[in-house]
């Protein structure tokens, strides 16, 4: 039976302590105003402001809300960003944003743990919803912020914190909410993916490509957050919480970056039908979960392997949905702004409808969050790629396989190139299923053998991916 409903917007004004000014705009439709304060005016801040100024009319038509930029806090208020900022206050006092009575919603795009953490906390305490792109803050201090948002009854949005424009947070919280999630994995760092792609295509070493990426502005002057896997681990922390209903806990993620990946290994991987990717994986494994970011070999024929350059991709496997894939730009002014403003849209729509706490911040009601045991990454089983540099003498293989046999490791394939009794030649082995602990223990003994001239290289082969 059809019910008569009131016109949207006529009943929700003024709820939740927000300004709720109502006006007739845009062809007579009812429009409310949401006053925005922005913390940070770098790349993402500039994109967010540009988007709100460019698409304001469209956003009003889609939400019934006019997003009015009131104040932007930055350490460089005089900087020229090529924007018309008439009517917008640009200040170096960030507290004026979070404490201002004339601000309804705070957007935090300054990054870092402090002062961002204190500012976000204060904004939430002041009853202001917050939208943030700050993955480090969420992964390391998210629990406290979420508790504060809950106490204040306001939203904490973070679509922009994981994979930029790729709508993976909303996918987990809403579109896939009916599923028990088995695994979430993907390429969450564009800088690393760009470097690995370029190393493969140009056959050049890590340091050369990193230098090039820095010159082109694809990599930060201090690239450690990216190339050491920390940025991807922050993002994985957030995805794992949403997927498995477990509290945010960055410390439990095993992290390995790409600095040690050599162009020699990339060439070998290519020859054997693989690509090397920095893969973030959160996976149910019995009663435990696996949580890791590390370089792995993925089959050329997999969809993961086709994600190249600066692009990100996330794969989510649910018990009813099967695997779905989300692909796009994970960084940059416009893609990240798209995600920031998506959260503003949600907040605006919530205000219009009078909704409060409609979607739990971590997708599950807080009382149902359960800390799940994390499996030690060394106990995870899989196949492994091993590269040794050995002097090519009779009996070398026998020595190596004897050690491997002692550790219960079975070999699937061995490749060797070149011949030289004086200088070393590469010897590449692929193991059958074994644990990382077994391989690492065996490699300690292999590294000590006389014909082995360099520390062995070990990379996991991640099979069974989409
Ligand atoms: N620096 C990140 C990347 C984007 O390269 O993907 C922001 O997290």
Coordinates of C-alpha atoms and ligand atoms in Angstrom, one line a residue:
X1 CA 0.0 0.0 0.0
X2 CA 1.3 3.5 -0.8
X3 CA 1.8 5.9 2.0
X4 CA 1.7 9.6 1.7
X5 CA 5.1 11.1 2.8
X6 CA 6.0 14.6 3.6
X7 CA 8.1 16.5 1.2
X8 CA 11.8 15.9 1.9
X9 CA 13.3 18.8 3.8
X10 CA 10.2 20.1 5.3
X11 CA 10.5 18.2 8.6
X12 CA 14.2 17.9 9.3
X13 CA 15.3 21.5 9.6
X14 CA 17.2 22.5 12.7
X15 CA 17.7 19.0 14.1
X16 CA 21.0 17.9 15.6
X17 CA 22.0 21.4 16.5
X18 CA 23.1 22.5 13.1
X19 CA 22.2 25.8 11.6
X20 CA 19.4 24.6 9.3
X21 CA 18.9 27.8 7.4
X22 CA 16.4 27.2 4.7
X23 CA 16.1 29.1 1.5
X24 CA 14.5 28.7 -1.9
X25 CA 17.2 28.1 -4.5
X26 CA 17.7 26.4 -7.8
X27 CA 14.3 26.4 -9.5
X28 CA 12.2 26.5 -6.3
X29 CA 13.6 23.4 -4.5
X30 CA 14.2 23.7 -0.8
X31 CA 17.8 24.0 0.1
X32 CA 19.5 24.0 3.4
X33 CA 23.0 25.3 4.1
X34 CA 25.9 23.4 5.7
X35 CA 28.8 25.6 6.7
X36 CA 32.2 24.0 6.0
X37 CA 35.5 24.6 7.7
X38 CA 38.6 23.0 6.1
X39 CA 41.9 22.1 7.9
X40 CA 44.7 22.0 5.4
X41 CA 45.0 23.7 2.1
X42 CA 47.5 21.5 0.3
X43 CA 46.7 19.2 -2.6
X44 CA 43.6 17.6 -1.2
X45 CA 42.4 20.8 0.5
X46 CA 42.7 22.7 -2.8
X47 CA 40.8 19.9 -4.6
X48 CA 38.0 19.9 -2.1
X49 CA 37.6 23.6 -2.3
X50 CA 37.7 23.5 -6.1
X51 CA 35.1 20.8 -6.2
X52 CA 32.7 22.6 -3.8
X53 CA 33.1 25.8 -5.8
X54 CA 32.7 24.1 -9.2
X55 CA 29.9 21.6 -8.5
X56 CA 28.0 23.5 -5.8
X57 CA 24.8 23.7 -7.8
X58 CA 24.8 20.1 -8.7
X59 CA 25.5 19.1 -5.1
X60 CA 22.6 21.2 -4.0
X61 CA 20.4 19.5 -6.5
X62 CA 21.5 16.1 -5.4
X63 CA 21.3 16.7 -1.6
X64 CA 19.1 19.6 -1.0
X65 CA 22.1 21.1 0.8
X66 CA 24.3 24.1 -0.1
X67 CA 27.8 23.5 1.1
X68 CA 29.2 26.9 2.0
X69 CA 32.9 27.2 2.6
X70 CA 33.3 29.5 5.5
X71 CA 36.9 29.1 6.7
X72 CA 40.1 27.4 5.6
X73 CA 43.1 26.9 8.0
X74 CA 46.6 26.6 6.5
X75 CA 50.2 27.5 7.4
X76 CA 50.4 29.4 4.2
X77 CA 47.3 31.6 4.0
X78 CA 48.8 33.9 1.3
X79 CA 49.6 31.1 -1.1
X80 CA 47.9 31.3 -4.5
X81 CA 46.0 28.1 -5.4
X82 CA 44.3 29.6 -8.5
X83 CA 40.9 29.7 -6.7
X84 CA 38.4 32.5 -6.3
X85 CA 38.2 32.6 -2.5
X86 CA 35.9 35.6 -2.2
X87 CA 33.8 35.4 1.0
X88 CA 36.0 32.6 2.4
X89 CA 38.3 33.3 5.4
X90 CA 41.7 31.8 5.0
X91 CA 43.5 31.7 8.4
X92 CA 46.6 30.2 10.0
X93 CA 44.5 29.5 13.2
X94 CA 43.2 26.0 12.9
X95 CA 41.3 26.2 16.2
X96 CA 39.1 28.9 14.7
X97 CA 37.8 26.2 12.4
X98 CA 37.1 23.5 15.0
X99 CA 35.8 26.0 17.6
X100 CA 33.9 28.4 15.3
X101 CA 30.2 28.6 16.0
X102 CA 29.8 29.5 12.3
X103 CA 31.1 26.0 11.2
X104 CA 28.8 23.0 11.0
X105 CA 31.2 20.4 9.5
X106 CA 35.0 20.1 9.6
X107 CA 37.1 18.7 6.8
X108 CA 40.5 17.5 7.9
X109 CA 43.0 17.2 5.1
X110 CA 46.2 18.4 6.7
X111 CA 47.5 14.9 7.4
X112 CA 49.8 13.7 10.2
X113 CA 49.0 12.7 13.7
X114 CA 49.4 16.1 15.3
X115 CA 48.0 18.7 15.4
X116 CA 45.4 16.9 13.2
X117 CA 44.4 14.4 16.0
X118 CA 43.8 17.1 18.6
X119 CA 41.8 19.3 16.2
X120 CA 39.6 16.4 15.0
X121 CA 38.9 15.4 18.6
X122 CA 38.0 18.9 19.5
X123 CA 35.7 19.3 16.5
X124 CA 33.9 16.0 17.4
X125 CA 33.6 17.1 21.1
X126 CA 32.1 20.4 19.8
X127 CA 29.5 18.3 18.1
X128 CA 30.7 18.9 14.6
X129 CA 30.8 16.0 12.1
X130 CA 34.3 15.5 10.6
X131 CA 35.4 14.3 7.2
X132 CA 39.0 13.2 7.1
X133 CA 41.4 11.8 4.5
X134 CA 44.0 11.0 7.2
X135 CA 44.6 7.2 7.1
X136 CA 47.5 7.4 9.6
X137 CA 45.3 9.2 12.2
X138 CA 42.5 6.7 11.8
X139 CA 44.7 3.6 11.8
X140 CA 46.7 4.7 14.9
X141 CA 44.1 6.7 16.9
X142 CA 40.8 5.9 15.2
X143 CA 39.3 4.1 18.1
X144 CA 39.4 7.2 20.3
X145 CA 38.0 9.4 17.6
X146 CA 35.2 7.0 16.8
X147 CA 34.2 6.8 20.5
X148 CA 34.1 10.6 20.6
X149 CA 32.0 10.7 17.4
X150 CA 29.6 8.2 18.9
X151 CA 29.4 10.2 22.2
X152 CA 28.6 13.4 20.3
X153 CA 26.3 11.7 17.9
X154 CA 28.0 13.0 14.8
X155 CA 29.5 11.4 11.7
X156 CA 33.2 10.7 11.1
X157 CA 33.6 10.1 7.4
X158 CA 36.8 8.7 5.8
X159 CA 36.1 7.6 2.3
X160 CA 39.1 9.6 1.2
X161 CA 41.4 7.8 3.5
X162 CA 41.6 4.6 1.5
X163 CA 42.3 4.5 -2.2
X164 CA 41.3 8.1 -3.0
X165 CA 38.4 8.2 -5.5
X166 CA 37.8 4.5 -5.3
X167 CA 34.5 4.1 -3.4
X168 CA 35.6 1.1 -1.3
X169 CA 34.6 2.3 2.2
X170 CA 31.0 2.8 1.1
X171 CA 31.1 -0.5 -0.7
X172 CA 32.1 -2.3 2.5
X173 CA 29.7 -0.3 4.8
X174 CA 26.7 -0.3 2.6
X175 CA 26.7 -2.2 -0.7
X176 CA 28.2 -5.4 0.7
X177 CA 26.8 -5.1 4.2
X178 CA 24.8 -8.3 3.7
X179 CA 28.0 -10.4 3.3
X180 CA 30.4 -12.1 5.7
X181 CA 33.6 -10.9 4.2
X182 CA 36.3 -13.6 3.5
X183 CA 39.1 -11.4 2.3
X184 CA 40.0 -7.9 1.1
X185 CA 43.1 -7.4 -0.8
X186 CA 44.6 -5.0 -3.3
X187 CA 47.0 -2.4 -4.4
X188 CA 46.7 0.5 -2.0
X189 CA 49.7 2.6 -2.7
X190 CA 50.0 4.3 -6.1
X191 CA 53.6 5.4 -5.6
X192 CA 54.9 1.8 -5.1
X193 CA 52.8 0.5 -7.9
X194 CA 54.1 3.2 -10.2
X195 CA 57.7 2.4 -9.2
X196 CA 57.3 -1.4 -9.7
X197 CA 55.6 -0.8 -13.0
X198 CA 58.3 1.5 -14.2
X199 CA 61.1 -0.9 -13.0
X200 CA 59.5 -3.7 -15.0
X201 CA 58.9 -1.6 -18.2
X202 CA 62.2 0.1 -18.2
X203 CA 64.4 -2.6 -16.6
X204 CA 65.9 0.0 -14.2
X205 CA 66.7 -0.3 -10.5
X206 CA 64.6 0.9 -7.7
X207 CA 66.7 4.0 -6.8
X208 CA 66.7 5.3 -10.4
X209 CA 63.0 5.0 -10.8
X210 CA 62.3 6.5 -7.3
X211 CA 64.5 9.5 -8.2
X212 CA 62.6 9.9 -11.5
X213 CA 59.2 9.6 -9.6
X214 CA 60.3 12.3 -7.2
X215 CA 61.3 14.6 -10.0
X216 CA 57.9 14.1 -11.6
X217 CA 56.1 14.7 -8.4
X218 CA 54.7 11.1 -8.1
X219 CA 56.7 10.4 -5.0
X220 CA 57.3 12.5 -1.9
X221 CA 60.7 14.0 -1.1
X222 CA 60.6 11.7 1.9
X223 CA 59.2 8.5 0.4
X224 CA 59.4 6.3 3.4
X225 CA 55.7 6.1 4.2
X226 CA 55.0 4.9 0.7
X227 CA 57.9 2.7 -0.2
X228 CA 58.2 1.1 3.2
X229 CA 54.6 0.0 3.0
X230 CA 53.4 2.1 6.0
X231 CA 50.8 4.0 4.0
X232 CA 49.3 0.8 2.6
X233 CA 49.3 -0.7 6.1
X234 CA 47.3 2.2 7.4
X235 CA 44.7 1.7 4.7
X236 CA 44.6 -2.0 5.2
X237 CA 44.0 -1.5 9.0
X238 CA 40.9 0.5 8.1
X239 CA 39.7 -2.0 5.5
X240 CA 40.2 -5.0 7.8
X241 CA 38.1 -3.3 10.6
X242 CA 35.3 -2.7 8.2
X243 CA 35.5 -6.2 6.7
X244 CA 35.8 -8.2 9.8
X245 CA 34.2 -6.1 12.5
X246 CA 37.5 -5.8 14.5
X247 CA 38.9 -2.7 16.2
X248 CA 41.4 -0.5 14.3
X249 CA 44.8 -1.7 15.2
X250 CA 47.7 -0.8 13.0
X251 CA 50.3 -2.5 15.2
X252 CA 49.0 -5.9 14.2
X253 CA 49.7 -5.5 10.4
X254 CA 52.9 -7.2 9.1
X255 CA 54.6 -4.7 6.9
X256 CA 57.4 -5.0 4.3
X257 CA 58.1 -2.4 1.7
X258 CA 59.7 -2.5 -1.8
X259 CA 63.2 -0.9 -1.3
X260 CA 64.8 -4.3 -1.5
X261 CA 63.0 -5.4 -4.7
X262 CA 65.6 -5.7 -7.4
X263 CA 65.2 -5.2 -11.1
X264 CA 66.8 -8.7 -11.4
X265 CA 63.9 -10.2 -9.5
X266 CA 61.4 -8.3 -11.6
X267 CA 63.0 -9.6 -14.8
X268 CA 62.9 -13.2 -13.4
X269 CA 59.3 -12.8 -12.3
X270 CA 58.4 -11.5 -15.8
X271 CA 60.1 -14.4 -17.5
X272 CA 58.3 -16.9 -15.2
X273 CA 54.8 -15.4 -15.9
X274 CA 54.5 -13.2 -12.8
X275 CA 54.6 -9.5 -11.8
X276 CA 55.8 -8.2 -8.5
X277 CA 53.2 -6.1 -6.7
X278 CA 53.0 -4.5 -3.2
X279 CA 49.9 -6.3 -2.1
X280 CA 47.8 -5.6 1.0
X281 CA 45.9 -8.6 2.2
X282 CA 43.3 -9.0 5.0
X283 CA 42.0 -12.6 5.0
X284 CA 40.0 -14.8 7.3
X285 CA 42.0 -17.9 8.0
X286 CA 40.0 -20.3 10.3
X287 CA 39.4 -18.4 13.6
X288 CA 42.2 -16.0 12.8
X289 CA 42.9 -13.3 10.3
X290 CA 46.0 -12.6 8.2
X291 CA 47.0 -9.0 7.9
X292 CA 49.9 -8.1 5.8
X293 CA 51.4 -5.6 3.3
X294 CA 54.3 -7.0 1.3
X295 CA 55.7 -7.4 -2.2
X296 CA 54.5 -10.6 -3.8
X297 CA 54.5 -12.4 -7.1
X298 CA 51.1 -12.4 -8.8
X299 CA 50.3 -14.4 -11.9
X300 CA 50.4 -12.3 -15.1
X301 CA 46.9 -13.6 -16.0
X302 CA 45.3 -12.2 -12.7
X303 CA 43.4 -9.0 -12.7
X304 CA 45.7 -7.7 -9.9
X305 CA 48.5 -7.9 -12.4
X306 CA 46.7 -5.6 -14.8
X307 CA 46.6 -2.8 -12.2
X308 CA 49.6 -0.7 -13.3
X309 CA 51.2 2.7 -12.7
X310 CA 49.6 5.0 -10.1
X311 CA 46.3 3.1 -10.0
X312 CA 44.8 1.4 -7.0
X313 CA 42.5 -1.6 -6.9
X314 CA 40.7 -3.3 -4.1
X315 CA 39.1 -6.8 -4.3
X316 CA 36.5 -7.8 -1.8
X317 CA 35.3 -11.3 -1.4
X318 CA 31.9 -11.8 0.3
X319 CA 30.2 -15.1 1.1
X320 CA 27.2 -14.2 -1.1
X321 CA 28.6 -11.5 -3.4
X322 CA 31.7 -13.5 -4.5
X323 CA 34.6 -11.2 -5.5
X324 CA 34.0 -7.6 -6.6
X325 CA 36.7 -5.3 -7.8
X326 CA 37.1 -1.5 -7.3
X327 CA 39.6 0.3 -9.4
X328 CA 40.7 3.9 -9.9
X329 CA 43.0 6.7 -8.8
X330 CA 44.1 6.4 -5.2
X331 CA 45.7 9.9 -4.9
X332 CA 45.8 13.4 -6.3
X333 CA 43.8 16.6 -6.0
X334 CA 40.7 15.8 -7.9
X335 CA 40.2 12.0 -7.1
X336 CA 40.7 12.5 -3.3
X337 CA 38.4 15.6 -3.3
X338 CA 35.7 13.4 -4.9
X339 CA 35.9 11.1 -1.9
X340 CA 36.0 13.9 0.6
X341 CA 32.9 15.5 -0.8
X342 CA 31.1 12.2 -1.1
X343 CA 31.2 12.1 2.7
X344 CA 29.9 15.7 2.9
X345 CA 27.0 14.6 0.7
X346 CA 26.2 11.8 3.1
X347 CA 26.3 14.2 6.0
X348 CA 24.1 16.6 4.2
X349 CA 21.6 14.0 3.3
X350 CA 21.6 12.7 6.9
X351 CA 20.8 16.2 8.1
X352 CA 18.0 16.6 5.5
X353 CA 16.4 13.3 6.6
X354 CA 17.1 13.8 10.4
X355 CA 19.2 10.6 10.4
X356 CA 21.7 10.1 13.2
X357 CA 24.1 7.2 13.4
X358 CA 22.4 5.6 10.4
X359 CA 25.6 3.7 9.4
X360 CA 28.0 2.7 12.2
X361 CA 31.4 4.2 11.6
X362 CA 33.1 0.8 11.4
X363 CA 30.1 -0.8 9.7
X364 CA 29.1 -2.8 12.7
X365 CA 27.5 -1.7 16.0
X366 CA 30.4 -0.8 18.4
X367 CA 29.3 -3.4 21.0
X368 CA 29.8 -6.1 18.3
X369 CA 33.4 -5.2 17.5
X370 CA 35.6 -8.2 18.4
X371 CA 39.4 -8.2 18.4
X372 CA 40.3 -11.2 16.3
X373 CA 43.6 -13.1 16.7
X374 CA 46.1 -12.3 13.9
X375 CA 48.0 -15.2 12.5
X376 CA 51.8 -14.8 12.7
X377 CA 52.8 -14.1 9.1
X378 CA 55.6 -16.7 9.4
X379 CA 53.0 -19.4 9.9
X380 CA 51.2 -18.5 6.7
X381 CA 51.7 -21.2 4.1
X382 CA 52.2 -20.6 0.4
X383 CA 54.6 -21.0 -2.4
X384 CA 57.8 -19.0 -2.5
X385 CA 60.3 -17.6 -5.0
X386 CA 63.9 -17.8 -3.9
X387 CA 66.9 -16.3 -5.8
X388 CA 70.4 -17.2 -4.9
X389 CA 73.7 -16.1 -6.4
X390 CA 75.9 -19.1 -6.5
X391 CA 79.2 -20.2 -7.9
X392 CA 78.5 -22.8 -10.5
X393 CA 80.4 -25.9 -9.3
X394 CA 79.4 -29.5 -9.4
X395 CA 77.4 -30.6 -6.3
X396 CA 76.0 -27.1 -5.5
X397 CA 72.4 -28.1 -6.3
X398 CA 72.8 -31.2 -4.1
X399 CA 74.0 -29.0 -1.2
X400 CA 71.0 -26.7 -1.6
X401 CA 68.4 -29.3 -2.0
X402 CA 69.8 -31.2 1.0
X403 CA 69.1 -28.2 3.2
X404 CA 65.7 -27.6 1.8
X405 CA 64.8 -31.3 2.2
X406 CA 65.9 -31.1 5.9
X407 CA 63.3 -28.3 6.4
X408 CA 60.6 -30.3 4.6
X409 CA 60.6 -27.9 1.6
X410 CA 59.7 -29.4 -1.7
X411 CA 60.8 -27.6 -5.0
X412 CA 58.4 -27.0 -7.8
X413 CA 60.9 -25.6 -10.3
X414 CA 64.6 -24.5 -10.6
X415 CA 66.0 -22.1 -13.2
X416 CA 69.6 -21.2 -13.8
X417 CA 71.1 -18.7 -16.2
X418 CA 74.7 -18.5 -17.4
X419 CA 77.8 -20.5 -16.4
X420 CA 80.7 -19.3 -14.4
X421 CA 82.9 -21.0 -11.9
X422 CA 84.5 -17.7 -10.9
X423 CA 81.7 -15.2 -10.6
X424 CA 78.3 -16.0 -9.3
X425 CA 75.2 -16.9 -11.4
X426 CA 71.6 -16.5 -10.4
X427 CA 69.7 -19.6 -9.4
X428 CA 66.0 -19.2 -9.0
X429 CA 63.8 -21.8 -7.2
X430 CA 60.0 -21.9 -6.7
X431 CA 58.8 -24.0 -3.8
X432 CA 55.7 -26.0 -3.3
X433 CA 53.4 -25.0 -0.4
X434 CA 55.3 -24.4 2.7
X435 CA 55.4 -21.9 5.6
X436 CA 57.4 -18.8 5.6
X437 CA 59.1 -19.9 8.8
X438 CA 60.4 -23.1 7.2
X439 CA 61.8 -21.2 4.2
X440 CA 63.4 -18.5 6.3
X441 CA 65.0 -21.0 8.6
X442 CA 66.3 -23.0 5.6
X443 CA 67.7 -19.8 3.9
X444 CA 69.7 -19.0 7.0
X445 CA 71.6 -22.2 6.5
X446 CA 71.8 -21.9 2.7
X447 CA 73.2 -18.4 3.0
X448 CA 76.1 -19.8 5.0
X449 CA 77.1 -22.3 2.3
X450 CA 80.4 -21.6 0.6
X451 CA 79.1 -21.4 -3.0
X452 CA 76.3 -18.9 -2.1
X453 CA 77.8 -15.4 -2.6
X454 CA 74.9 -13.0 -1.7
X455 CA 72.1 -13.0 0.8
X456 CA 69.2 -15.0 -0.7
X457 CA 66.1 -13.1 -1.9
X458 CA 62.7 -14.5 -0.9
X459 CA 59.3 -13.3 -2.2
X460 CA 56.0 -15.0 -1.5
X461 CA 53.9 -16.1 -4.5
X462 CA 50.3 -15.1 -3.9
X463 CA 48.1 -17.5 -5.9
X464 CA 44.3 -17.7 -6.1
X465 CA 43.8 -14.0 -6.7
X466 CA 41.2 -12.6 -9.0
Ligands
LIG1 N1 50.9 8.4 -1.2 C1 49.8 7.6 -1.4 C2 50.0 6.8 -2.7 C3 48.5 8.3 -1.6 O1 51.1 6.9 -3.3 O2 49.1 6.0 -3.0 C4 48.0 8.8 -0.2 O3 47.8 7.8 0.7

